[in-house]
XYZ file of C-alpha atoms in Angstrom:
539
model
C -51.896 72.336 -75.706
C -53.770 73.631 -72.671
C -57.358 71.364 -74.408
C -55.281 68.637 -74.880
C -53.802 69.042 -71.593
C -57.775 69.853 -69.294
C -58.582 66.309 -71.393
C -55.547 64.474 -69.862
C -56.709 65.451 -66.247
C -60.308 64.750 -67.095
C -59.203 61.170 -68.126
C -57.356 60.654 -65.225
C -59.709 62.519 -62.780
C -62.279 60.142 -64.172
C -59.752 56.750 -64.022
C -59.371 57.695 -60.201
C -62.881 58.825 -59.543
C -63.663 54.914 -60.939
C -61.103 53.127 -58.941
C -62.399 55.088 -56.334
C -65.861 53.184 -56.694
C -63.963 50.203 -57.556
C -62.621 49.544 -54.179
C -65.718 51.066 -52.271
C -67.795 48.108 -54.088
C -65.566 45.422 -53.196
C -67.054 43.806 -49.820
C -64.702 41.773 -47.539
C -66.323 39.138 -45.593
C -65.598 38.820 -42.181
C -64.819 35.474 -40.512
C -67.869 34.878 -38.200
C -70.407 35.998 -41.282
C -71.564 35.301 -44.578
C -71.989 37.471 -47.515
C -74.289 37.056 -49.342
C -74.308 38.883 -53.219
C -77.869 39.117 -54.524
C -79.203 40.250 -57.902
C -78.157 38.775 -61.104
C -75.390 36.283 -60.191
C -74.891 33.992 -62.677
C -75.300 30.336 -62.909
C -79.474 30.087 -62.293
C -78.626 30.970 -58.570
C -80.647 33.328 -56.518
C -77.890 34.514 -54.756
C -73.887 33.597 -54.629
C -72.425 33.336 -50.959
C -69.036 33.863 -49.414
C -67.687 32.872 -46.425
C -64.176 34.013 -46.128
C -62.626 36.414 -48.672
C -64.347 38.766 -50.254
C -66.362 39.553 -53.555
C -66.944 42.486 -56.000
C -70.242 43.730 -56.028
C -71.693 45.977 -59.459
C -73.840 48.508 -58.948
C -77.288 48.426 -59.548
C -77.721 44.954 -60.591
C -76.020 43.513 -57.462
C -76.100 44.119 -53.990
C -75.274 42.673 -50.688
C -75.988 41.918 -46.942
C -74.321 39.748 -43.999
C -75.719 36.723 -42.242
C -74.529 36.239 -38.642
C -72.715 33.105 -37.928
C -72.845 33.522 -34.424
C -74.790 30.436 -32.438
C -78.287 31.001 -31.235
C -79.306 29.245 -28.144
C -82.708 28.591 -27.890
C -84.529 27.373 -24.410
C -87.484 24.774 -25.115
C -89.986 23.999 -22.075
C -91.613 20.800 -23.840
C -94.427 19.420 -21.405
C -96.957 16.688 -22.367
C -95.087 14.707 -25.079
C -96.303 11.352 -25.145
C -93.660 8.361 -25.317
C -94.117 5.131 -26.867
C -96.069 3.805 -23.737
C -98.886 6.589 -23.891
C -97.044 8.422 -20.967
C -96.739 12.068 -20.899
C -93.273 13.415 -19.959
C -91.738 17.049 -19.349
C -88.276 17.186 -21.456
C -86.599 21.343 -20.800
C -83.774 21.583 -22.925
C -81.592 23.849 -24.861
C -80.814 23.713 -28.226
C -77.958 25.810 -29.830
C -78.125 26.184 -33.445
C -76.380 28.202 -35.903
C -76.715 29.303 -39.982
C -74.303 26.736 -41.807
C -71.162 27.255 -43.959
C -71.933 24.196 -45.953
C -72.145 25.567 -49.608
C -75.877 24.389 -50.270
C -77.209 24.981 -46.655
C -75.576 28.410 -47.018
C -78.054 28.876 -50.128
C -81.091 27.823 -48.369
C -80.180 30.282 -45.348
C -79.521 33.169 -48.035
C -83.424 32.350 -49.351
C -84.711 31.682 -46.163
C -83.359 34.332 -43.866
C -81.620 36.692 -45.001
C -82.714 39.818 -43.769
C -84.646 38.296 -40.493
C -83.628 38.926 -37.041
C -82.524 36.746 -34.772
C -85.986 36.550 -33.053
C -87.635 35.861 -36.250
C -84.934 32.892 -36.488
C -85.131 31.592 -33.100
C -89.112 31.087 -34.062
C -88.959 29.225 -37.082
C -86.266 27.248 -36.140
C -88.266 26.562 -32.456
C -91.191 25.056 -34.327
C -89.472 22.616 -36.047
C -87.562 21.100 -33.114
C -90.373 21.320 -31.110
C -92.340 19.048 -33.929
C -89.767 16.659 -34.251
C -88.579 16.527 -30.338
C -92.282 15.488 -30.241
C -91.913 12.992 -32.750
C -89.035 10.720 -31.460
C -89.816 10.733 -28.282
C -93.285 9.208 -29.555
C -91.120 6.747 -30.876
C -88.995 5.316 -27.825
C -90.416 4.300 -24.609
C -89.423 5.986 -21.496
C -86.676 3.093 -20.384
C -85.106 3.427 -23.942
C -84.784 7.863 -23.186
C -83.697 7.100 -19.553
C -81.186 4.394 -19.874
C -79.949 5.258 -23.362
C -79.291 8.594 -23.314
C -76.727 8.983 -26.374
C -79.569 6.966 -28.381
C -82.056 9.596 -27.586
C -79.815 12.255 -28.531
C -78.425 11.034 -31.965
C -81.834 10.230 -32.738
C -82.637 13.859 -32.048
C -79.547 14.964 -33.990
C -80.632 12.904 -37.006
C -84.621 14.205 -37.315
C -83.935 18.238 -36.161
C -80.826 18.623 -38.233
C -82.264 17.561 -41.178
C -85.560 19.567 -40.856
C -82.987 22.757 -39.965
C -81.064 22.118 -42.757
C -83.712 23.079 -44.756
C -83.907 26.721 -43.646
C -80.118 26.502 -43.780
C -79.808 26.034 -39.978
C -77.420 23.534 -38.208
C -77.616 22.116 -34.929
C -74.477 22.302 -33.151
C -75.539 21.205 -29.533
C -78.384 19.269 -27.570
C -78.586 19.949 -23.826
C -81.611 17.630 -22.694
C -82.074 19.487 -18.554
C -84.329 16.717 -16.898
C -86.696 14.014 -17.973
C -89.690 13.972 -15.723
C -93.458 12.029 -15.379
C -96.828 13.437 -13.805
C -97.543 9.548 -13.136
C -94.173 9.310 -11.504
C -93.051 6.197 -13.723
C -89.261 7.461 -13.922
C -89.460 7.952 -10.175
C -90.652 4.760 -9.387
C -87.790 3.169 -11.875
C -85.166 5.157 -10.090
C -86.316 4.155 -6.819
C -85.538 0.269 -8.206
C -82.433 1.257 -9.806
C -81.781 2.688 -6.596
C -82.611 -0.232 -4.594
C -80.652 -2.670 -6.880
C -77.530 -0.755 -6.682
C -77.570 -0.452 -2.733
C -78.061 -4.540 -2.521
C -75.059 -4.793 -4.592
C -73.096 -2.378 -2.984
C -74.014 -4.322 -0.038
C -72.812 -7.321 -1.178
C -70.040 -6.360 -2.651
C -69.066 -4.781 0.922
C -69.641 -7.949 1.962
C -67.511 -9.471 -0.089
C -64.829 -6.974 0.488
C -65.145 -7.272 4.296
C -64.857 -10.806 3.999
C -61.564 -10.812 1.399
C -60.320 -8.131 4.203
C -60.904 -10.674 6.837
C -59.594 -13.528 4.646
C -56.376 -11.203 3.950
C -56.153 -10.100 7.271
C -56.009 -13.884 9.111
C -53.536 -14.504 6.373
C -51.603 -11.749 7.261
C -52.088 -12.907 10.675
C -51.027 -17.017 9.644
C -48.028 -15.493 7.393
C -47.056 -13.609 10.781
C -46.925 -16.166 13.219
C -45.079 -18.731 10.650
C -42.479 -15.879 9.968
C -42.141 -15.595 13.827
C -42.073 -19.698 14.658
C -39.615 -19.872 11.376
C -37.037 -17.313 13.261
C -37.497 -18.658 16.134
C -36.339 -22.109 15.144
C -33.634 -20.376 12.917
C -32.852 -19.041 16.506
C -32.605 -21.849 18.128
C -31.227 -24.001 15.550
C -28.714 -20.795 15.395
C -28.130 -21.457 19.315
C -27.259 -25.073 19.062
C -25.455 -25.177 16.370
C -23.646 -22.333 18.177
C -23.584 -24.870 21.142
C -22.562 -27.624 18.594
C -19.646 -25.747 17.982
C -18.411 -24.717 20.793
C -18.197 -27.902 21.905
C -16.387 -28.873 19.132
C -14.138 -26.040 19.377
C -13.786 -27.405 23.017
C -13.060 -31.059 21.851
C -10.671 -29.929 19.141
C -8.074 -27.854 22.095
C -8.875 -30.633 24.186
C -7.488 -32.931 21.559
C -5.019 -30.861 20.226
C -3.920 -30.278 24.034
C -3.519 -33.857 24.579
C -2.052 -34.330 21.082
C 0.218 -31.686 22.576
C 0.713 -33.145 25.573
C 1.897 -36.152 23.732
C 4.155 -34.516 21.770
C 6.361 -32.882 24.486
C 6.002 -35.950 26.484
C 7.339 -38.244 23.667
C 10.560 -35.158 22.887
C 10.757 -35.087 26.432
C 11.624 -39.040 26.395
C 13.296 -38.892 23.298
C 15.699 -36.497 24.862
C 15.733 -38.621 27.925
C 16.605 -41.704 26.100
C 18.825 -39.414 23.973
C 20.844 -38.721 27.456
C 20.731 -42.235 28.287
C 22.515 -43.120 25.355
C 24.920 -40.375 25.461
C 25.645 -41.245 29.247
C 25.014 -45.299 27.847
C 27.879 -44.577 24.903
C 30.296 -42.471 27.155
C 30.071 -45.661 29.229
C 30.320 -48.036 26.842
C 33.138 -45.769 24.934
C 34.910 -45.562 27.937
C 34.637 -50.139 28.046
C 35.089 -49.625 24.457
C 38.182 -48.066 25.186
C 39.084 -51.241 26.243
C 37.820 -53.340 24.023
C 37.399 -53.148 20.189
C 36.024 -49.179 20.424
C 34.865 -48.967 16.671
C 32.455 -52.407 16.760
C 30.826 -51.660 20.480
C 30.134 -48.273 19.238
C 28.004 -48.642 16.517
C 26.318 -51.850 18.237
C 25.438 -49.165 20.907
C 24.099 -47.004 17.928
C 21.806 -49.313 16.311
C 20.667 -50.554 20.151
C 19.753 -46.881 20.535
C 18.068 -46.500 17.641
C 15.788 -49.480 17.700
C 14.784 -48.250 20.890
C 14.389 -44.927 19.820
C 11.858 -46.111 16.821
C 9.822 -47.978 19.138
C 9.226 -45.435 21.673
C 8.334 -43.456 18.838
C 5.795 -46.087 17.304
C 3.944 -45.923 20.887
C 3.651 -42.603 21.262
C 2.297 -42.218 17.597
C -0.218 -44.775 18.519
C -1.260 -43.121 21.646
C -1.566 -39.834 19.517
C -3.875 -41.588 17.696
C -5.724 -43.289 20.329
C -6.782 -39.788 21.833
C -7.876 -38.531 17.631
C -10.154 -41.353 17.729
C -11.987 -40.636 21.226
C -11.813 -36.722 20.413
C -13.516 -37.319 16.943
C -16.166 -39.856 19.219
C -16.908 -37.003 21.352
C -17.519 -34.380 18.531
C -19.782 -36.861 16.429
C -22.156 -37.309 19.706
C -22.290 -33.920 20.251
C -23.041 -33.340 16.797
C -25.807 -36.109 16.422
C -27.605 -34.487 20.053
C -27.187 -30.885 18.478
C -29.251 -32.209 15.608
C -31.825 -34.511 17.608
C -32.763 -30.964 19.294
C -32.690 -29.231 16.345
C -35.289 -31.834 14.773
C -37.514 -32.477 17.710
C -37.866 -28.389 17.895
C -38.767 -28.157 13.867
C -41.573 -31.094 15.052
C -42.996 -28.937 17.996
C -42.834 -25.518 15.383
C -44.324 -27.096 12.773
C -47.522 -28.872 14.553
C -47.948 -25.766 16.350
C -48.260 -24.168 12.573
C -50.748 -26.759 11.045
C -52.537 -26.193 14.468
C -52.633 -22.757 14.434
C -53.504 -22.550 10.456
C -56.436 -25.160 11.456
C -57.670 -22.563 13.869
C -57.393 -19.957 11.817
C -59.368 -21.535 8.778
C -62.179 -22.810 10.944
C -62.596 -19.386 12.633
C -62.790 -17.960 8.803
C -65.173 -19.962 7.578
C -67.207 -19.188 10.490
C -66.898 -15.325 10.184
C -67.965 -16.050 6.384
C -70.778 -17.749 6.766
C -72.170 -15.046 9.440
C -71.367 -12.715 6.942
C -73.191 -14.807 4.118
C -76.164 -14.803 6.864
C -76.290 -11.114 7.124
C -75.816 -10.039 3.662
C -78.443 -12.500 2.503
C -80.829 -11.106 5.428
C -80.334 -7.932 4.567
C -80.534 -8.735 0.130
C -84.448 -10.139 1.748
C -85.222 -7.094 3.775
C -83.983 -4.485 1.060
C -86.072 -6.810 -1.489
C -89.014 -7.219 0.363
C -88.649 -3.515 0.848
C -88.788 -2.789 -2.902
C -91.968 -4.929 -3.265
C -93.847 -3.438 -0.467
C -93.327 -0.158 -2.224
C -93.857 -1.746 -6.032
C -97.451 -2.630 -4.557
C -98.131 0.168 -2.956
C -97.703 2.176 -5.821
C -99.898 0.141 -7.873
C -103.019 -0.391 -5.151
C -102.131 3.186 -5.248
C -102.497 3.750 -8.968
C -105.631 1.869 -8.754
C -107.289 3.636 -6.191
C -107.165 6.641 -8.182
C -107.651 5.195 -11.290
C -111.076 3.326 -9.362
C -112.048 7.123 -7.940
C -111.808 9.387 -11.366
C -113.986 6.522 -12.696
C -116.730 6.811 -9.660
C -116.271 10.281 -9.748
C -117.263 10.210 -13.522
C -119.962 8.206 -13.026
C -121.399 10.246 -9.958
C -120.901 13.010 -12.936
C -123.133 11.528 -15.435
C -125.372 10.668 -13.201
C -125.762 14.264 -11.676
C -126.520 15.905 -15.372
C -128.711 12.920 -16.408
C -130.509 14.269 -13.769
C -130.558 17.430 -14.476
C -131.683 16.673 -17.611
C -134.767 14.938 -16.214
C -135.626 17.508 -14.242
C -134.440 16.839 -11.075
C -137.032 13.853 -11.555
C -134.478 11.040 -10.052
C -137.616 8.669 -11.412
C -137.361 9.114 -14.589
C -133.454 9.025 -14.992
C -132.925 6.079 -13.176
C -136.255 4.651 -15.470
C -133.301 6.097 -18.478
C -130.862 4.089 -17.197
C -133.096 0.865 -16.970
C -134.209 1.195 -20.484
C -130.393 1.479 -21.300
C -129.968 -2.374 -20.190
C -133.215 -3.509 -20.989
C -131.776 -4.976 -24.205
C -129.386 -7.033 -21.954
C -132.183 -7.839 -19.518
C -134.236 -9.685 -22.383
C -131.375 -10.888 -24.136
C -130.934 -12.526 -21.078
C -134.180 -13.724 -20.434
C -134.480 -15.240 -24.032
C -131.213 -17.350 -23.034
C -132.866 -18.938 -20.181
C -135.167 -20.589 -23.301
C -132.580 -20.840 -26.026
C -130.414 -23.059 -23.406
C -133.013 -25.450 -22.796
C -132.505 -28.411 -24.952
C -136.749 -29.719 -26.058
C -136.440 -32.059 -28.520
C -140.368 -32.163 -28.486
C -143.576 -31.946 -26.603
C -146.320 -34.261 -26.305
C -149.430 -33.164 -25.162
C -152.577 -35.436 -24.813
C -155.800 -33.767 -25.650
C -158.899 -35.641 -26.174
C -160.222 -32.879 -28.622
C -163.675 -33.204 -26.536
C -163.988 -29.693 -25.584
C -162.244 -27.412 -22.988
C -159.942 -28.396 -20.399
C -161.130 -25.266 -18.107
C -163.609 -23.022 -17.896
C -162.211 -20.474 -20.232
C -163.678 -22.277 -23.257
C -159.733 -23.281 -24.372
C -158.411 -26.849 -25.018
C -155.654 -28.603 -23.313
C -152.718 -27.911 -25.839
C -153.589 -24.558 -25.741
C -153.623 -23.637 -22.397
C -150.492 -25.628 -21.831
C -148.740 -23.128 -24.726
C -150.500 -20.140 -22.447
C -149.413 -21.505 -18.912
C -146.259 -22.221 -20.595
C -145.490 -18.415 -21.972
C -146.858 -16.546 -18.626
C -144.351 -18.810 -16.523
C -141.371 -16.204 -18.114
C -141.697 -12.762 -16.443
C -143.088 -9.829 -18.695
C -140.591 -6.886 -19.131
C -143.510 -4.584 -17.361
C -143.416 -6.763 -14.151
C -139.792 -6.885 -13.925
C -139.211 -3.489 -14.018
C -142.110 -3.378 -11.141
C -139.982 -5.391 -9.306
C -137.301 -2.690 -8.619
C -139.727 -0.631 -8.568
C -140.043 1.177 -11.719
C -143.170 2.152 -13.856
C -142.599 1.826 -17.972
C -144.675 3.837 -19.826
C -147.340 2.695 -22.062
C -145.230 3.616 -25.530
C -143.354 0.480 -25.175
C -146.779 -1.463 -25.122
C -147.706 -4.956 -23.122
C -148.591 -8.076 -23.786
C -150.951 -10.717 -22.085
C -150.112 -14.202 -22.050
C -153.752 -14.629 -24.617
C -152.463 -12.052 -27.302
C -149.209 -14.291 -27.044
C -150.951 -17.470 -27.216
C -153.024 -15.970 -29.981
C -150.136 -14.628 -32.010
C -149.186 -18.701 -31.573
C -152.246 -19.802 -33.000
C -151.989 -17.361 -36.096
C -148.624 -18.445 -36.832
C -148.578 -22.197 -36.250
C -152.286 -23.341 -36.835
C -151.319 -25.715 -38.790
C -148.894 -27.269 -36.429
C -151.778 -27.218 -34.014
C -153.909 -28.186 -36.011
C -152.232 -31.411 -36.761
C -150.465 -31.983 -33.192
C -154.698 -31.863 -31.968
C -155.640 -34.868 -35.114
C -152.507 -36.836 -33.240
C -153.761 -36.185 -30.176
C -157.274 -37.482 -31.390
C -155.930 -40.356 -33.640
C -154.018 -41.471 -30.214
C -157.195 -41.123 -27.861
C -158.959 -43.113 -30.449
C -156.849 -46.140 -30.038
C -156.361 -46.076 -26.133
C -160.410 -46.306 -26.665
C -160.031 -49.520 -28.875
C -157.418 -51.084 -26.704
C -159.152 -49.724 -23.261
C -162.643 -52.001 -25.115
C-alpha cells in the first residue's frame, strides 16, 4: 500500500513537473514583434514565424528569438548623384523602414537578420537605398524630380522596396528634405518659375482691378438709375397726388353744385307746391261757386304739368354742370400725365447720358490699365532675360577659364619636363601639329586642278649652267617654290633637329628622275619630235 501509494505521487509529481515545462516552453508573441521558431520545423523551412499568438517550442531541437517590428529611421546625406542631364545634385532624406509581417518577407528577415542589431540593420538596409536612390535619379532629369515630385517618389518606392524586400525589410515612408545643384540649375529654374508666376499674378491683379472698376461704375450706374427711378416715382407720386386732388376738388365742386341744384329745384318745388295750394284754395274757393269737383282736378293736372317740367329743367341743368365737372377732371388728368411723361423723357436721357459717360470713362481706365500691365509683363520679361544671359556668359566665362587654366597647366609641366628649357617644349608642341602643318601644305597641291604640263625642251644640252635640261629644272624650280618643313619652322623661330632629316630641292628632283624616267624620258623624245618639226616648218 504505502509502494503503491510513493508510485502514485511519483506519477503525479512527474505529470506536474512536465506541465510545468509545458507551459514554460510555450512562447507568446507580442504584438509589435515576431517570433521566430528555429530548428527542425517542418515543411523544408528554415525557420516558422509568428506574428500574433503564440507557438510551442520543444526542447533541444527547437528554439526561439524575437525580431523587433518597431520602424527604423534612417538619415541619408546623398551628394553627387548624377541626373539624366549629367548634373550632379544633393538629395538629404530620410527613409523609415521596418521588418515586414508579410508571410514570405517575414522568412527572408528570419534568414537575414535575425539576431543583428539595429545598427547592423540600418547598414545593410542603407546600402541598398543608397544604390538604388542613385539609380533613378540617373534615370529622370532634374525638371521631371522638381516638378513631379509624387513621380520621383513612387519611382523610389517601386526600386528600394523591392531590393528591401529581399532582406525582409519594408519601406514604410520617403521624406525627400531638399533637392539642390552646385551649378545652380534648380535655382536658376526657380528664379523663372518665380518670374512667371509674379507676371501672372500681375495680370491677374490687373484683371481684378479692372472687373473691380467695371463692378464698381456699375454699382455706381445701378445707383444713380435707382435714384432718377425714385425720383420720378416721386414725382409721378406728387402729381398724381396733384391729379387727385384736383379731382377730389372737381368732384365737391360738382357734387356742391349738383347740391345746389337739388335744394334749389325742392326749394321751387315747394314754392310751386304753395302756389298751388294758395292757387287751389283760390280756385276751391271759385270752385265753390262753380262746378267744385271738375275745376279741381283741372287745377291738379295744371299743377302737375308744371310741376314735371320744372323738374325736366332742373334735371337738365344737373346734368349740364356733370358734363363741365367731368371736362375739368379729364384736362387735369391729361396735364397730370403730359408732366408725368415729359419728366420720364428728361430722367431717362439723363440715364443713357450718364451710362455713355460712364462706359467711355471705363474703357479708358482699361486700356491704361492694359498699358501698364503690358509695360510691366515687358519689364519683368526683359528682366528674366537679362538674368537668363547673364547666367550663361557667366557659365561660359568659367567654363572658358578652367579650360585656360588647364592649358596654362600643361603647359607649366611640359616644361618641367623639358627642363625648364621653354625651347624645346614649345619645339614639342610644334612637332605635335606638324602633321596638320603638312597636311596642309600638301592641300595647297592636291587642290590645284593640272590636267597636264607641256614643257618645250630642245634636248640640245643644258638650259643653265648647272649641266641640267629644261624639263628638269622646271620639275626642280617647281618643288623648291613649296616651303621645306625646316624653313617653316625657322620662320617662328624654331630649330628641328637633324633626326627628322632634310631634303634639297636636287635629292627631290632626283628621287623624280628615279621614279618617273620613263615619263621623262618620253615627255624629252616629244619635246624633240616637236622641235624637229618647228625646224621643218621654220625651213
Amino acid at each position: 500500500m504505502e509502494f503503491t501509494s510513493t508510485i502514485l505521487a511519483i506519477g503525479i509529481g512527474l505529470l506536474f513537473l512536465l506541465v510545468i515545462i509545458l507551459i514554460s516552453r510555450y512562447k507568446r508573441c507580442p504584438s509589435n514583434k515576431i517570433l521566430v521558431v528555429y530548428g527542425k520545423v517542418g515543411n523544408d523551412k528554415s525557420a516558422k514565424c509568428i506574428h500574433g499568438g503564440g507557438a510551442l517550442v520543444i526542447p533541444v531541437i527547437q528554439d526561439w528569438q524575437y525580431l523587433n517590428l518597431s520602424p527604423i529611421p534612417i538619415e541619408i546625406d546623398l551628394k553627387g548623384a548624377l541626373s539624366k542631364q549629367n548634373i550632379r545634385i544633393n538629395t538629404p532624406s530620410t527613409f523609415t523602414v521596418g521588418i515586414s509581417i508579410k508571410e514570405e518577407i517575414m522568412l527572408n528577415a528570419a534568414e537575414r537578420l535575425l539576431g543583428l542589431s539595429e545598427d547592423e540593420v540600418k547598414m545593410q538596409a542603407l546600402d541598398i537605398i543608397i544604390g538604388q536612390l542613385r539609380l533613378v535619379i540617373a534615370t529622370l532629369s532634374i525638371e521631371e524630380i522638381n516638378k513631379d515630385r509624387e513621380q520621383f517618389l513612387s519611382l523610389i518606392n517601386k526600386h528600394v522596396a523591392s531590393e528591401l524586400n529581399k532582406i525582409g525589410l519594408e519601406l514604410i515612408n520617403v521624406n525627400i528634405k531638399d533637392i539642390t545643384d552646385e551649378s545652380g540649375y534648380i535655382e536658376a529654374i526657380g528664379k523663372k518659375a518665380a518670374a512667371e508666376a509674379i507676371n501672372q499674378a500681375i495680370v491677374e491683379v490687373a484683371q481684378q482691378e479692372s472687373s473691380g472698376a467695371m463692378g464698381q461704375a456699375k454699382a455706381f450706374r445701378e445707383k444713380d438709375v435707382q435714384v432718377a427711378v425714385e425720383r420720378a416715382q416721386s414725382e409721378e407720386g406728387v402729381k398724381e397726388a396733384e391729379a387727385k386732388k384736383r379731382i377730389a376738388i372737381a368732384n365737391v365742386e360738382t357734387q356742391a353744385a349738383v347740391g345746389e341744384a337739388k335744394a334749389q329745384s325742392q326749394q321751387e318745388i315747394q314754392v310751386a307746391e304753395q302756389d298751388a295750394l294758395s292757387d287751389e284754395g283760390r280756385k276751391a274757393a271759385e270752385a265753390q261757386k262753380r262746378v267744385k269737383i271738375a275745376n279741381l282736378e283741372a287745377e291738379a293736372i295744371a299743377g302737375e304739368n308744371e310741376s314735371s317740367a320744372k323738374e325736366a329743367i332742373s334735371v337738365a341743368e344737373l346734368e349740364e354742370r356733370k358734363a363741365e365737372a367731368k371736362r375739368r377732371s379729364d384736362v387735369a388728368r391729361a396735364e397730370s400725365l403730359k408732366a408725368i411723361l415729359e419728366a420720364e423723357k428728361i430722367a431717362e436721357l439723363a440715364r443713357l447720358e450718364k451710362e455713355e459717360i460712364i462706359r467711355n470713362e471705363i474703357n479708358k481706365r482699361k486700356q491704361v490699365i492694359d498699358a501698364e500691365a503690358k509695360a510691366q509683363e515687358t519689364i519683368n520679361l526683359a528682366k528674366g532675360e537679362a538674368d537668363s544671359t547673364l547666367l550663361k556668359f557667366q557659365a561660359e566665362a568659367k567654363g572658358m577659364e578652367e579650360l585656360l587654366n588647364a592649358k596654362a597647366a600643361g603647359y607649366k609641366e611640359i616644361i618641367e619636363a623639358c627642363g625648364g628649357d621653354s625651347k624645346a617644349a614649345a619645339t614639342l608642341l610644334l612637332l605635335e601639329q606638324m602633321e596638320t602643318l603638312v597636311s596642309r601644305q600638301t592641300e595647297a597641291l592636291s587642290n590645284l586642278k593640272i590636267d597636264k604640263i607641256t614643257v618645250w625642251d630642245s634636248g640640245s644640252g643644258s638650259s643653265g649652267g648647272d649641266g641640267t635640261n629644261a624639263t628638269s629644272g622646271f620639275i626642280r624650280n617647281f618643288i623648291s617654290a613649296l616651303p621645306p618643313v625646316h624653313d617653316l619652322a625657322k620662320q617662328v623661330g624654331i630649330d628641328l633637329p637633324d633626326y627628322l632629316g632634310s631634303m634639297t630641292a636636287n635629292d627631290v628632283l632626283a628621287s623624280i628622275q628615279d621614279k618617273h624616267g620613263e615619263a621623262v624620258e618620253e615627255a624629252d623624245e616629244v619635246d624633240e619630235v616637236d622641235s624637229d618639226s618647228e625646224t621643218e616648218e621654220d625651213a
